[in-house]
PDB file of C-alpha atoms in Angstrom:
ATOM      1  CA  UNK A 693     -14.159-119.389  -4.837  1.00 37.00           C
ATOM      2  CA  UNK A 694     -17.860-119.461  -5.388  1.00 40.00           C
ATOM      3  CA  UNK A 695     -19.985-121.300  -8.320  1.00 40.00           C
ATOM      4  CA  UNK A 696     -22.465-120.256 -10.687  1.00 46.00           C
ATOM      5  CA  UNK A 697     -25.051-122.282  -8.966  1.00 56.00           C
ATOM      6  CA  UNK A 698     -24.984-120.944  -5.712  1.00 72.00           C
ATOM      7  CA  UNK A 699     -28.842-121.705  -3.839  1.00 85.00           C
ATOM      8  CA  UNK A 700     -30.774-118.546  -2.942  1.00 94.00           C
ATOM      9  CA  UNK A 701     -29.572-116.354   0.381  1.00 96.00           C
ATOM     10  CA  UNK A 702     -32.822-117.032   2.450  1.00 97.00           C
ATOM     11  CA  UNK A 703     -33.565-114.366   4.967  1.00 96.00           C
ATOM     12  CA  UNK A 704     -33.045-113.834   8.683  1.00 95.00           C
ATOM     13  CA  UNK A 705     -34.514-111.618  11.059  1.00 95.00           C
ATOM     14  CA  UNK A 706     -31.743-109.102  10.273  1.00 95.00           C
ATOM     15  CA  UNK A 707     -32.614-109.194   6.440  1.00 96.00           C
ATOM     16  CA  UNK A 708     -36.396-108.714   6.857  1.00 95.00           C
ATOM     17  CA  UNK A 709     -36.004-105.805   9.314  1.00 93.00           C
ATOM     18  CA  UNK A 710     -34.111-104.476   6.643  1.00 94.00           C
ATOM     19  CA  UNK A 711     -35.861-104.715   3.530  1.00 95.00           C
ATOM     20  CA  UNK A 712     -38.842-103.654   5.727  1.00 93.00           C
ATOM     21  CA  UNK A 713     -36.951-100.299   6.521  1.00 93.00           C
ATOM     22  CA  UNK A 714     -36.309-100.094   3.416  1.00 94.00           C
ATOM     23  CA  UNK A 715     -39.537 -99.462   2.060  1.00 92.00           C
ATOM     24  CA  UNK A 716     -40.761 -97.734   5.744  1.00 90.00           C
ATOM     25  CA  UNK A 717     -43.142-100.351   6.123  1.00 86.00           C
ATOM     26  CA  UNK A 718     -44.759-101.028   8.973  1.00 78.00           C
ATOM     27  CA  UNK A 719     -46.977-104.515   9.271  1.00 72.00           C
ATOM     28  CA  UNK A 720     -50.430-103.846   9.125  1.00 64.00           C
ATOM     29  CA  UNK A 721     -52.873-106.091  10.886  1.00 58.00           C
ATOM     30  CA  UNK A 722     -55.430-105.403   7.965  1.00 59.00           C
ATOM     31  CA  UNK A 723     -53.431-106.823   5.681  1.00 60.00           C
ATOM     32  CA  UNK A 724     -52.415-109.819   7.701  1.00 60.00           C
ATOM     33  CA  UNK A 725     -48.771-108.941   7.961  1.00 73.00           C
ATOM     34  CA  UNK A 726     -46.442-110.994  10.306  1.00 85.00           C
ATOM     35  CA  UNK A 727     -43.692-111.920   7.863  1.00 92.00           C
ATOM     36  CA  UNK A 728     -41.323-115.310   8.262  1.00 94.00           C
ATOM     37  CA  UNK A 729     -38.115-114.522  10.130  1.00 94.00           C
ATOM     38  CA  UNK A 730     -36.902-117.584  10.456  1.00 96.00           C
ATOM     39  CA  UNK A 731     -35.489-120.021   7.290  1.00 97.00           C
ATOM     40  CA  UNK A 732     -35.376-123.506   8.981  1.00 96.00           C
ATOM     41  CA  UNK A 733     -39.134-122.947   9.085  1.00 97.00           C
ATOM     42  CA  UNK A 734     -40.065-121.997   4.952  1.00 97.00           C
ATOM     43  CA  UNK A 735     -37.333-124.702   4.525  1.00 97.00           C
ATOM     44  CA  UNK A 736     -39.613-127.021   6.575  1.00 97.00           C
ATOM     45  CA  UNK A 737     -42.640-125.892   4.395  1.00 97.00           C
ATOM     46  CA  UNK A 738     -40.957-126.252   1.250  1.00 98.00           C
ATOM     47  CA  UNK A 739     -39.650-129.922   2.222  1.00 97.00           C
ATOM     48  CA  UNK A 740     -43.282-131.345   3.559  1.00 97.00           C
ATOM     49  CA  UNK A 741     -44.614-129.604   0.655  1.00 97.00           C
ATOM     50  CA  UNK A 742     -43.283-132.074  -1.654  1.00 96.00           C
ATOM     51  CA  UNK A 743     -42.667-129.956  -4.522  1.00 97.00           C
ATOM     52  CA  UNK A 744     -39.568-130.721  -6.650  1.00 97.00           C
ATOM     53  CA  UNK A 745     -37.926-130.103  -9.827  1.00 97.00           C
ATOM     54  CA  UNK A 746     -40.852-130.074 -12.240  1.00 98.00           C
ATOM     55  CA  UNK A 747     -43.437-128.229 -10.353  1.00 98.00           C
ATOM     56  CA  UNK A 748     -44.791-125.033 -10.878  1.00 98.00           C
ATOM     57  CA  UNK A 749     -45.862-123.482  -7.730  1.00 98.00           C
ATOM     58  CA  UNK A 750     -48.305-121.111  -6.659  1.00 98.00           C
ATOM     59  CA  UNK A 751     -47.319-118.356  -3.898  1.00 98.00           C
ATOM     60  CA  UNK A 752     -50.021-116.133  -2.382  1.00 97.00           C
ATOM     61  CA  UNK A 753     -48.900-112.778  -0.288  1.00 95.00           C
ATOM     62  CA  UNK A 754     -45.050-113.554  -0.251  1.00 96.00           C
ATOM     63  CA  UNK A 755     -44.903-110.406   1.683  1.00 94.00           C
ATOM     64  CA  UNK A 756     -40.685-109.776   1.609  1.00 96.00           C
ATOM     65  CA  UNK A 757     -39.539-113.114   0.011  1.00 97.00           C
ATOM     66  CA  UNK A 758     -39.045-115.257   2.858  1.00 97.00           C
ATOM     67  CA  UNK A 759     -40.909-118.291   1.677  1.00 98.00           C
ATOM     68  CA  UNK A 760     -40.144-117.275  -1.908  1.00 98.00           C
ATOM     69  CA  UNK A 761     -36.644-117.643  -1.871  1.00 98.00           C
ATOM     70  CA  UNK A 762     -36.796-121.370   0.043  1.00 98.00           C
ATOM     71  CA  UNK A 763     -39.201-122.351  -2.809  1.00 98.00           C
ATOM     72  CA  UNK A 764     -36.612-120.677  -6.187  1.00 98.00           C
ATOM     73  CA  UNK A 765     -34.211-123.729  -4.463  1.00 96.00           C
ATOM     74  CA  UNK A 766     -36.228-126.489  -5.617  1.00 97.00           C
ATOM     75  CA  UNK A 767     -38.889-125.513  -7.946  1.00 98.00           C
ATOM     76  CA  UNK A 768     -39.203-125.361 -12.077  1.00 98.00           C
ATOM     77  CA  UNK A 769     -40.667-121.735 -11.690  1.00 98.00           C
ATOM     78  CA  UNK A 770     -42.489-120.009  -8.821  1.00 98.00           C
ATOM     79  CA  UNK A 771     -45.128-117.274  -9.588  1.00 98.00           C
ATOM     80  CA  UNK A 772     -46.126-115.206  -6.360  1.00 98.00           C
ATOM     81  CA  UNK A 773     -49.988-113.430  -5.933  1.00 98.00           C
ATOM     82  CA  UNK A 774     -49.088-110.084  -4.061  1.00 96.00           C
ATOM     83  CA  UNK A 775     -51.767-107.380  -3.419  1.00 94.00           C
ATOM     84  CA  UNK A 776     -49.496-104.595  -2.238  1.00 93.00           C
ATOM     85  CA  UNK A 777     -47.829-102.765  -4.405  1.00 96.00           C
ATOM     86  CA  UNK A 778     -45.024-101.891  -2.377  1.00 94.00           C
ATOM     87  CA  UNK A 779     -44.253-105.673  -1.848  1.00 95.00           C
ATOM     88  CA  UNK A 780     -44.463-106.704  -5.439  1.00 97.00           C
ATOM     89  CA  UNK A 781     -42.365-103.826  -6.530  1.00 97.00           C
ATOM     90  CA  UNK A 782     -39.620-105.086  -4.276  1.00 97.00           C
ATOM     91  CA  UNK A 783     -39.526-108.627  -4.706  1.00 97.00           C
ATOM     92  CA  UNK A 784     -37.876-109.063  -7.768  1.00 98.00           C
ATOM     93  CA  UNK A 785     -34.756-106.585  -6.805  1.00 97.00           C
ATOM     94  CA  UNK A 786     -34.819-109.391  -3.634  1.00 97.00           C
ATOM     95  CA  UNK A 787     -34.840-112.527  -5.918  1.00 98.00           C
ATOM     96  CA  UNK A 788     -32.745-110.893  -8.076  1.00 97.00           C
ATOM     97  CA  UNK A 789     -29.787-109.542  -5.218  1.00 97.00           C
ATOM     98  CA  UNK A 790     -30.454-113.475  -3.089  1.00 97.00           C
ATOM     99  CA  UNK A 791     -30.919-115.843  -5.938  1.00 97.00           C
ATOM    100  CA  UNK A 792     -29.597-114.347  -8.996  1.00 96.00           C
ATOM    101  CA  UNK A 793     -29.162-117.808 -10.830  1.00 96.00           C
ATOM    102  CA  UNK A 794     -32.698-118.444 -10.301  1.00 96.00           C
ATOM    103  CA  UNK A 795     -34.317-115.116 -10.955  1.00 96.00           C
ATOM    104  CA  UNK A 796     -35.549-116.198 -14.451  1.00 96.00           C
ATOM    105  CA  UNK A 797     -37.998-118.932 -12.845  1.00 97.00           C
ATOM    106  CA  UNK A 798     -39.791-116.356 -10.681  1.00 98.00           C
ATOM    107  CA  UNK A 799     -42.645-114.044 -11.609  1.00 98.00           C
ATOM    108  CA  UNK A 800     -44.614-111.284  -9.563  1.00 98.00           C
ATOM    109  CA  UNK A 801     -48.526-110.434 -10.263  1.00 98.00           C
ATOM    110  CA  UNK A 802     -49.757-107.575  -8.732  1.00 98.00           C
ATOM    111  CA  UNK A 803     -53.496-108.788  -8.089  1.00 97.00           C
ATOM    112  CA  UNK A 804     -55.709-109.811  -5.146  1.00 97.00           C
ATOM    113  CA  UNK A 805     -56.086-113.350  -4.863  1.00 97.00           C
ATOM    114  CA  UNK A 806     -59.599-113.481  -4.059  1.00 97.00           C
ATOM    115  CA  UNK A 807     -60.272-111.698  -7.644  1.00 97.00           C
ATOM    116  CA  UNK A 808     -57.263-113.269  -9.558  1.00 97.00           C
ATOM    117  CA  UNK A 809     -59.168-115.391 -13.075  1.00 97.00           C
ATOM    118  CA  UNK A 810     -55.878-116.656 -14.138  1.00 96.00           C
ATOM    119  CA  UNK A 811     -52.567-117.146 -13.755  1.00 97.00           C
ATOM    120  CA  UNK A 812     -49.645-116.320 -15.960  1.00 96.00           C
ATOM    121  CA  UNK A 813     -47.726-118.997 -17.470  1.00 96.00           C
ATOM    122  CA  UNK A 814     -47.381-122.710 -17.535  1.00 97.00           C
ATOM    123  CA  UNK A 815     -50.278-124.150 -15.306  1.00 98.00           C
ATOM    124  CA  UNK A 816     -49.343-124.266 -11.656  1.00 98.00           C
ATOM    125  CA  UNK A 817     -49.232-127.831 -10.435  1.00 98.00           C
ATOM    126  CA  UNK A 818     -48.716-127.035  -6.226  1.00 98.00           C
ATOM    127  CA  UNK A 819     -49.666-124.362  -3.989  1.00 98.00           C
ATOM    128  CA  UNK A 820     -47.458-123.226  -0.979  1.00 98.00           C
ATOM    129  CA  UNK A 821     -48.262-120.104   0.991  1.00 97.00           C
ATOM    130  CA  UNK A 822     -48.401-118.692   4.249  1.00 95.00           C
ATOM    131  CA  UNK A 823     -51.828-117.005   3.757  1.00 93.00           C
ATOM    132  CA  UNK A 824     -53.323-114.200   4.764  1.00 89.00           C
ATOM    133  CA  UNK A 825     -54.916-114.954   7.639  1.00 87.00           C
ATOM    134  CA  UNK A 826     -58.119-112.657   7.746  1.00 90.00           C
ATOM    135  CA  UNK A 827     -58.813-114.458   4.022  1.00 94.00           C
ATOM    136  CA  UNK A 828     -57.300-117.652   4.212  1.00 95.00           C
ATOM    137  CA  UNK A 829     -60.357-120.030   3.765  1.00 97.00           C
ATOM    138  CA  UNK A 830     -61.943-118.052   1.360  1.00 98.00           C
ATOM    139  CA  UNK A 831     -58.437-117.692  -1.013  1.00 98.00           C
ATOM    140  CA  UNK A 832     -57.578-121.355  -1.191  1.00 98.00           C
ATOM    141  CA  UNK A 833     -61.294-122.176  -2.150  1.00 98.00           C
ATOM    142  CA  UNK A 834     -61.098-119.978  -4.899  1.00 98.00           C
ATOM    143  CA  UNK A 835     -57.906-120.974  -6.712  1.00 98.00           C
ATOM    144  CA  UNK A 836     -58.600-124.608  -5.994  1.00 97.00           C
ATOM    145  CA  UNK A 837     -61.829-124.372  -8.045  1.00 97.00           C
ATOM    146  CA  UNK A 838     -59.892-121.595 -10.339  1.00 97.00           C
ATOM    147  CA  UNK A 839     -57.052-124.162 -10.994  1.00 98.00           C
ATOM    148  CA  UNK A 840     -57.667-127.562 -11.666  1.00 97.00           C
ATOM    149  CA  UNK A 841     -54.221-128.144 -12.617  1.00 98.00           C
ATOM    150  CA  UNK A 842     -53.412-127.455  -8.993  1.00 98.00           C
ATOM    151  CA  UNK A 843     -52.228-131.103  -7.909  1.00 98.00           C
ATOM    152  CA  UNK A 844     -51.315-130.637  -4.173  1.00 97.00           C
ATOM    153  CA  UNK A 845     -50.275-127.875  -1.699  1.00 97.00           C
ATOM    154  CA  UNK A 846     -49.153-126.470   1.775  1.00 98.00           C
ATOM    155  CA  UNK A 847     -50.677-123.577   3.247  1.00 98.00           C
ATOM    156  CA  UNK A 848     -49.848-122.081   6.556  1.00 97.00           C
ATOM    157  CA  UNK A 849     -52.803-121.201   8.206  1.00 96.00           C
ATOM    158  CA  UNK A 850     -54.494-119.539  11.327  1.00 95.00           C
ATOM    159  CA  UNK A 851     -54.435-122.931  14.017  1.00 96.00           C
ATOM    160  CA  UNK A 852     -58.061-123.254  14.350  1.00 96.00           C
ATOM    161  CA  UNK A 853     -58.559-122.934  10.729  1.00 97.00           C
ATOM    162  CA  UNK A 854     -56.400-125.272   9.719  1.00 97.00           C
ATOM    163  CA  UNK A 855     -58.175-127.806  12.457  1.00 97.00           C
ATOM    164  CA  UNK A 856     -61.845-126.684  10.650  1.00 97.00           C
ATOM    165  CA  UNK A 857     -60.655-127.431   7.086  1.00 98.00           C
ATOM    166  CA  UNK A 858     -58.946-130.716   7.973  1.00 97.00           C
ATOM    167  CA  UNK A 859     -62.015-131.692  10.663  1.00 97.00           C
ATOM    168  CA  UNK A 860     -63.722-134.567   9.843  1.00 96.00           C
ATOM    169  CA  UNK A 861     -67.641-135.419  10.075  1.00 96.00           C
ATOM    170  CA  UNK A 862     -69.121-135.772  13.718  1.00 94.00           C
ATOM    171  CA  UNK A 863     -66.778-133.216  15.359  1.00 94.00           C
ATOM    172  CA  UNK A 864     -67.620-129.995  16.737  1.00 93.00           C
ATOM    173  CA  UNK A 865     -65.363-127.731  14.492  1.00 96.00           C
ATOM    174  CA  UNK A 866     -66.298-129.362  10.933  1.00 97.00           C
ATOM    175  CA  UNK A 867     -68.646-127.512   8.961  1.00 97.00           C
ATOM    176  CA  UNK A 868     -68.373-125.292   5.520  1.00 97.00           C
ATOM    177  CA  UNK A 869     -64.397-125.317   4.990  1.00 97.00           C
ATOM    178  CA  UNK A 870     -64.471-128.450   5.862  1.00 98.00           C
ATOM    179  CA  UNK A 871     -66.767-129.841   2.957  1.00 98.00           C
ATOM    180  CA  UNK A 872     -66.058-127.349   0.401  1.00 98.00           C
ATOM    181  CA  UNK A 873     -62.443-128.262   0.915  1.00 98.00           C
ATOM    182  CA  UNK A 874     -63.415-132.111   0.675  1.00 98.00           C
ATOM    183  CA  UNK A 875     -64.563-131.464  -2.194  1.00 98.00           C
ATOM    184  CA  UNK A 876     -61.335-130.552  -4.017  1.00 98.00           C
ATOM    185  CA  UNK A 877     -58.961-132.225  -2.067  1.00 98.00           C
ATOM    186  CA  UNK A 878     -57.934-134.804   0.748  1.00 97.00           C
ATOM    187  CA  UNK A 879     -56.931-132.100   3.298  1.00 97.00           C
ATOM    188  CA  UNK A 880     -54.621-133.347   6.370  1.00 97.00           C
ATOM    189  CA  UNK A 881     -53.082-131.013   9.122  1.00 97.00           C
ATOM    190  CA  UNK A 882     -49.835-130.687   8.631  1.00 97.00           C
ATOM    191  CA  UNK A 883     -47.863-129.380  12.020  1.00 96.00           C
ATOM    192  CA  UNK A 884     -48.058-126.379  13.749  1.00 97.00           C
ATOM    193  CA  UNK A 885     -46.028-123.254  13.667  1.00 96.00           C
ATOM    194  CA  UNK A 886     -44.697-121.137  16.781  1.00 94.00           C
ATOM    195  CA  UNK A 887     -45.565-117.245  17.032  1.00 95.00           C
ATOM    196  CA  UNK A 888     -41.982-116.614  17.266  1.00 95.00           C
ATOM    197  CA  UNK A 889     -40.752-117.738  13.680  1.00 95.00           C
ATOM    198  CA  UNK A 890     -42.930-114.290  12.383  1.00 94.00           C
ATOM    199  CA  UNK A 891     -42.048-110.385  12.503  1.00 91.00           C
ATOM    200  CA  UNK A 892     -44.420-109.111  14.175  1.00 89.00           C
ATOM    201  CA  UNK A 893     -45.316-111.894  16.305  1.00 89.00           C
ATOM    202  CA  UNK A 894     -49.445-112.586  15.658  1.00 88.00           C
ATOM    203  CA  UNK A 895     -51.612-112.817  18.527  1.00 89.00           C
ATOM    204  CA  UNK A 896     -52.949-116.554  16.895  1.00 91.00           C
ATOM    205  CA  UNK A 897     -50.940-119.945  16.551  1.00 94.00           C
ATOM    206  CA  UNK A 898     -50.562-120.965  13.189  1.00 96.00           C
ATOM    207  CA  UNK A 899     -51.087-124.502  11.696  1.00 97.00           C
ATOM    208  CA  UNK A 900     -50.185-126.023   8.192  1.00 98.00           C
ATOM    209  CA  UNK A 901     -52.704-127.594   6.200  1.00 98.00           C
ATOM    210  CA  UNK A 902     -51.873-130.402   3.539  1.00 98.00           C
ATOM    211  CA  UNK A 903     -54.321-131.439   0.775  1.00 97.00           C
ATOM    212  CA  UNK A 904     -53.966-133.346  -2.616  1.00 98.00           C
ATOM    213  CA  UNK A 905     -56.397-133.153  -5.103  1.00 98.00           C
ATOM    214  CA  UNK A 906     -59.198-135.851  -6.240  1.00 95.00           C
ATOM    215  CA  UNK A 907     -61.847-135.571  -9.000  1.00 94.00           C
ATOM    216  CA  UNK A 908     -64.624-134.377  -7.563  1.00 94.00           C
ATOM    217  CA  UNK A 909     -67.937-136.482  -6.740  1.00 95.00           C
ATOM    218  CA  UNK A 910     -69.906-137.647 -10.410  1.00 95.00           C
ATOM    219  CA  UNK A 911     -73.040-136.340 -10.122  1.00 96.00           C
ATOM    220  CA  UNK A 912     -75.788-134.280 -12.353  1.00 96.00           C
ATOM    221  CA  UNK A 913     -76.021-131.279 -10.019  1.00 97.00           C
ATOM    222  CA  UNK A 914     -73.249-128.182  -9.864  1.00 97.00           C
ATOM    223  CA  UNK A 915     -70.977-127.277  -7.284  1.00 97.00           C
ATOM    224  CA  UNK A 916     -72.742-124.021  -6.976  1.00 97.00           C
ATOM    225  CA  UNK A 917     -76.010-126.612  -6.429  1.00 98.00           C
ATOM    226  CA  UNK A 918     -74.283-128.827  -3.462  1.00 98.00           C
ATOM    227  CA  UNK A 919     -72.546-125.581  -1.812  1.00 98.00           C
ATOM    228  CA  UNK A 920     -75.790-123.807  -1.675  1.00 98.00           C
ATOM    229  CA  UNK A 921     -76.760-126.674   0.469  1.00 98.00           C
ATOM    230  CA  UNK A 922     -73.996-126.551   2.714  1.00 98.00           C
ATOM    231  CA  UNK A 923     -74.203-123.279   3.139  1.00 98.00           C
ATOM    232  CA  UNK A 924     -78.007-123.973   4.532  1.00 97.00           C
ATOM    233  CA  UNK A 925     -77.075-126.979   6.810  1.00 97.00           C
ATOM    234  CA  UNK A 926     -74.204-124.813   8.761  1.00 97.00           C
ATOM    235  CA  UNK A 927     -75.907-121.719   8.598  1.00 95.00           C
ATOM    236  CA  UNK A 928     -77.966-122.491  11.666  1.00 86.00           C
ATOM    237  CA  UNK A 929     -75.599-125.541  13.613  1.00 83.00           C
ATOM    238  CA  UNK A 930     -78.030-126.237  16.245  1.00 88.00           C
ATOM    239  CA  UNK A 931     -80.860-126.705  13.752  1.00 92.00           C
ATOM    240  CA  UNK A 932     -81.861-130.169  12.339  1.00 96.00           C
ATOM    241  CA  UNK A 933     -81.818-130.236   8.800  1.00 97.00           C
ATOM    242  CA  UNK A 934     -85.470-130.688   7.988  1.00 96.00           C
ATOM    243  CA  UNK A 935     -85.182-126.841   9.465  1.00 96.00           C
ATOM    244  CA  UNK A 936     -81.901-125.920   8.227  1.00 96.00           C
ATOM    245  CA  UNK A 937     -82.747-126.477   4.794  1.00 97.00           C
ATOM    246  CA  UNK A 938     -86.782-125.347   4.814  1.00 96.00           C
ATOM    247  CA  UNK A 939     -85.996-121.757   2.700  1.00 96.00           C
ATOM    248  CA  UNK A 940     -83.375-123.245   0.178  1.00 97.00           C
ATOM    249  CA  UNK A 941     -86.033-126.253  -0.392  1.00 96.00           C
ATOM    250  CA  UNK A 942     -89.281-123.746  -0.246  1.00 96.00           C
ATOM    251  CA  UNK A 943     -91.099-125.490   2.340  1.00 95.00           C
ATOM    252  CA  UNK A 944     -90.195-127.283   5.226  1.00 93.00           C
ATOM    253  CA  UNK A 945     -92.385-130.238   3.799  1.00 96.00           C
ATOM    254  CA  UNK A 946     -89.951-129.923   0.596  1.00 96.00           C
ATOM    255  CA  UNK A 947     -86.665-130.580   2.775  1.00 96.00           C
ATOM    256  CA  UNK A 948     -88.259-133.529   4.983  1.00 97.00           C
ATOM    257  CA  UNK A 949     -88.905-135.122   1.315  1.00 97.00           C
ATOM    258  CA  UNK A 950     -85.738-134.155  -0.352  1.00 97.00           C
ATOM    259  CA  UNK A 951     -83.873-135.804   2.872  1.00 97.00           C
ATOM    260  CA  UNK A 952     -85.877-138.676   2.670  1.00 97.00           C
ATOM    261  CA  UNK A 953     -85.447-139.465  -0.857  1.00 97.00           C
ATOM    262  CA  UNK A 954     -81.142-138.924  -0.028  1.00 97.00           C
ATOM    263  CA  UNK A 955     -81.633-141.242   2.438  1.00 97.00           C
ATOM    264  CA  UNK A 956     -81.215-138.914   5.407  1.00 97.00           C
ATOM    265  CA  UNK A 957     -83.262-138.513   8.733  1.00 97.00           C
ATOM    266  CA  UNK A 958     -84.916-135.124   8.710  1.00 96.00           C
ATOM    267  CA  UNK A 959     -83.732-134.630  12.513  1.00 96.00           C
ATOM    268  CA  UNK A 960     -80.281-135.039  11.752  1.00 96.00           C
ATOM    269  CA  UNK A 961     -77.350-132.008  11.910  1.00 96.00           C
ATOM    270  CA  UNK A 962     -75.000-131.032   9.134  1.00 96.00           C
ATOM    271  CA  UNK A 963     -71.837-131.785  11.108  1.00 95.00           C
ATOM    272  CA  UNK A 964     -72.881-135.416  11.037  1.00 96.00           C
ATOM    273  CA  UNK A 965     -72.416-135.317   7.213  1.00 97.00           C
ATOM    274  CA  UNK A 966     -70.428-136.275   4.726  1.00 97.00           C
ATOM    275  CA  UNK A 967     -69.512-134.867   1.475  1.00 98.00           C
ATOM    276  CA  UNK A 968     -71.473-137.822  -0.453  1.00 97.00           C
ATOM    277  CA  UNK A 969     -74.178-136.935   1.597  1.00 98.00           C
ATOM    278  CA  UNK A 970     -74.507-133.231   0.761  1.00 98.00           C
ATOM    279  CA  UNK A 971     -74.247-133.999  -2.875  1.00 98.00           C
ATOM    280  CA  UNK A 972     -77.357-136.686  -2.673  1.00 98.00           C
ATOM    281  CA  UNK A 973     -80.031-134.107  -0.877  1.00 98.00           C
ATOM    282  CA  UNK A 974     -78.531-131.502  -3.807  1.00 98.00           C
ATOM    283  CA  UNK A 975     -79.758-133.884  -6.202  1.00 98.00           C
ATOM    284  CA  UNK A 976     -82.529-134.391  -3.998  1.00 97.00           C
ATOM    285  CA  UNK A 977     -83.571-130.874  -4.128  1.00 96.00           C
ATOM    286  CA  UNK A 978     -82.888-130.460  -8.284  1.00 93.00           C
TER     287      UNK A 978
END
């Protein structure tokens, strides 16, 4: 006898192979395609996720509905970015045939997520994904600042970029993901993810990154203003700042001052930084 809430039917290596063959598609590495094979591990990112009942969450390139289906068992609604067309034709025939009692809280958009300026339906309040990996970075900056509403996430990640956006001032990996990240969010690393759990098996680890929002630093200047200056400090590591930042500032007399008057030393690096501290030689500089 079976009941008329039955969860979804998450998929298996079997199931994946299958839906692949179905369409005759074969992962590209251009795209970023190593699809989940394994359900203990989306149910793992669904459950440190922390999503539950009420949230709306945000899936980019759900690829065959692995994580998709784990995320229909305990969300309000799920709506899923997918640039192929192929994918996003398929999906709902797959939520529809594995979670048929959930079906109705699931929507497809066919758009690139880099490009995407909104998002259909009630505001999304988490992001989950396993993102693309050749984009990663640049995709979660871009719908954090596109969606405020946006109150925390999980993203699985390429390892070392999950250890650059979670690195912390002082380290040898923290530089432009890791501020512009700060500045949205408290970001944490999360775990770590074996190659085996994806079909085909990627030539990287993978890591999961955590983050909840916070308000942004109060200041006069933009974001575009402070992120022009991180941008400056990182572009040339080795540099000291005074250096670093002599074009964006005009002269290299124009960044000693502006540091001075933030309260910096002129010799110092960007990776000894903090957020605060890129938003006072911004100011600096305005």
């Amino acid at each position: 006898m079976t009941t008329s809430s039955a969860g979804p039917r998450l998929l298996g290596p079997a199931e994946v192979r299958l839906l692949a063959d179905g369409l005759d598609l074969r992962p590209t590495k251009q795209k970023g395609q190593n699809f989940v094979i394994d359900p203990n591990t989306v149910r793992r990112i669904v459950r440190d996720s922390g999503i539950g009942a009420d949230d709306v969450v945000l899936e980019v390139g759900p690829g065959l509905g692995s994580l998709t289906l784990a995320l229909l068992e305990v969300a309000r609604r799920v709506v899923a970015l997918e640039i192929d067309p192929l994918l996003a034709g398929l999906l709902p025939a797959t939520v529809a045939e594995r979670a048929p009692d959930h079906a109705d809280r699931f929507e497809v958009v066919l758009a690139d997520a880099l490009r995407v300026s909104e998002v259909p339906g009630p505001a999304p309040t988490a992001l989950v994904a396993n993102l693309p990996y050749n984009v990663s970075v640049p995709v979660l900056l871009h719908l954090l600042g596109l969606l405020p509403s946006l109150e925390r996430g999980l993203v699985m990640v390429q390892s070392e970029v999950a250890d650059r956006l979670a690195a912390r001032p002082g380290s040898k990996i923290y530089g432009v993901p890791s501020v512009k990240a700060a500045w949205y969010a408290d970001v944490r690393r999360a775990g770590a993810v074996g190659r085996n759990v994806f079909w085909p098996a990627p030539n990287v680890d993978s890591g999961l990154v955590a983050w909840t929002r916070r308000e942004p630093p109060t200041t006069a200047v933009t974001r575009a203003q402070v992120f022009a200056v991180v941008d400056a400090a990182f572009a040339q590591r080795r540099k000291a700042l005074r250096a670093a930042l002599r074009t964006l500032a005009g002269s290299a007399e124009a960044s000693t001052a502006a540091l001075a008057a933030a309260g910096i030393d002129p010799l110092t690096r960007g990776e000894q930084l903090e957020l605060a501290d890129f938003v006072r030689i911004a100011e600096a500089l305005a």
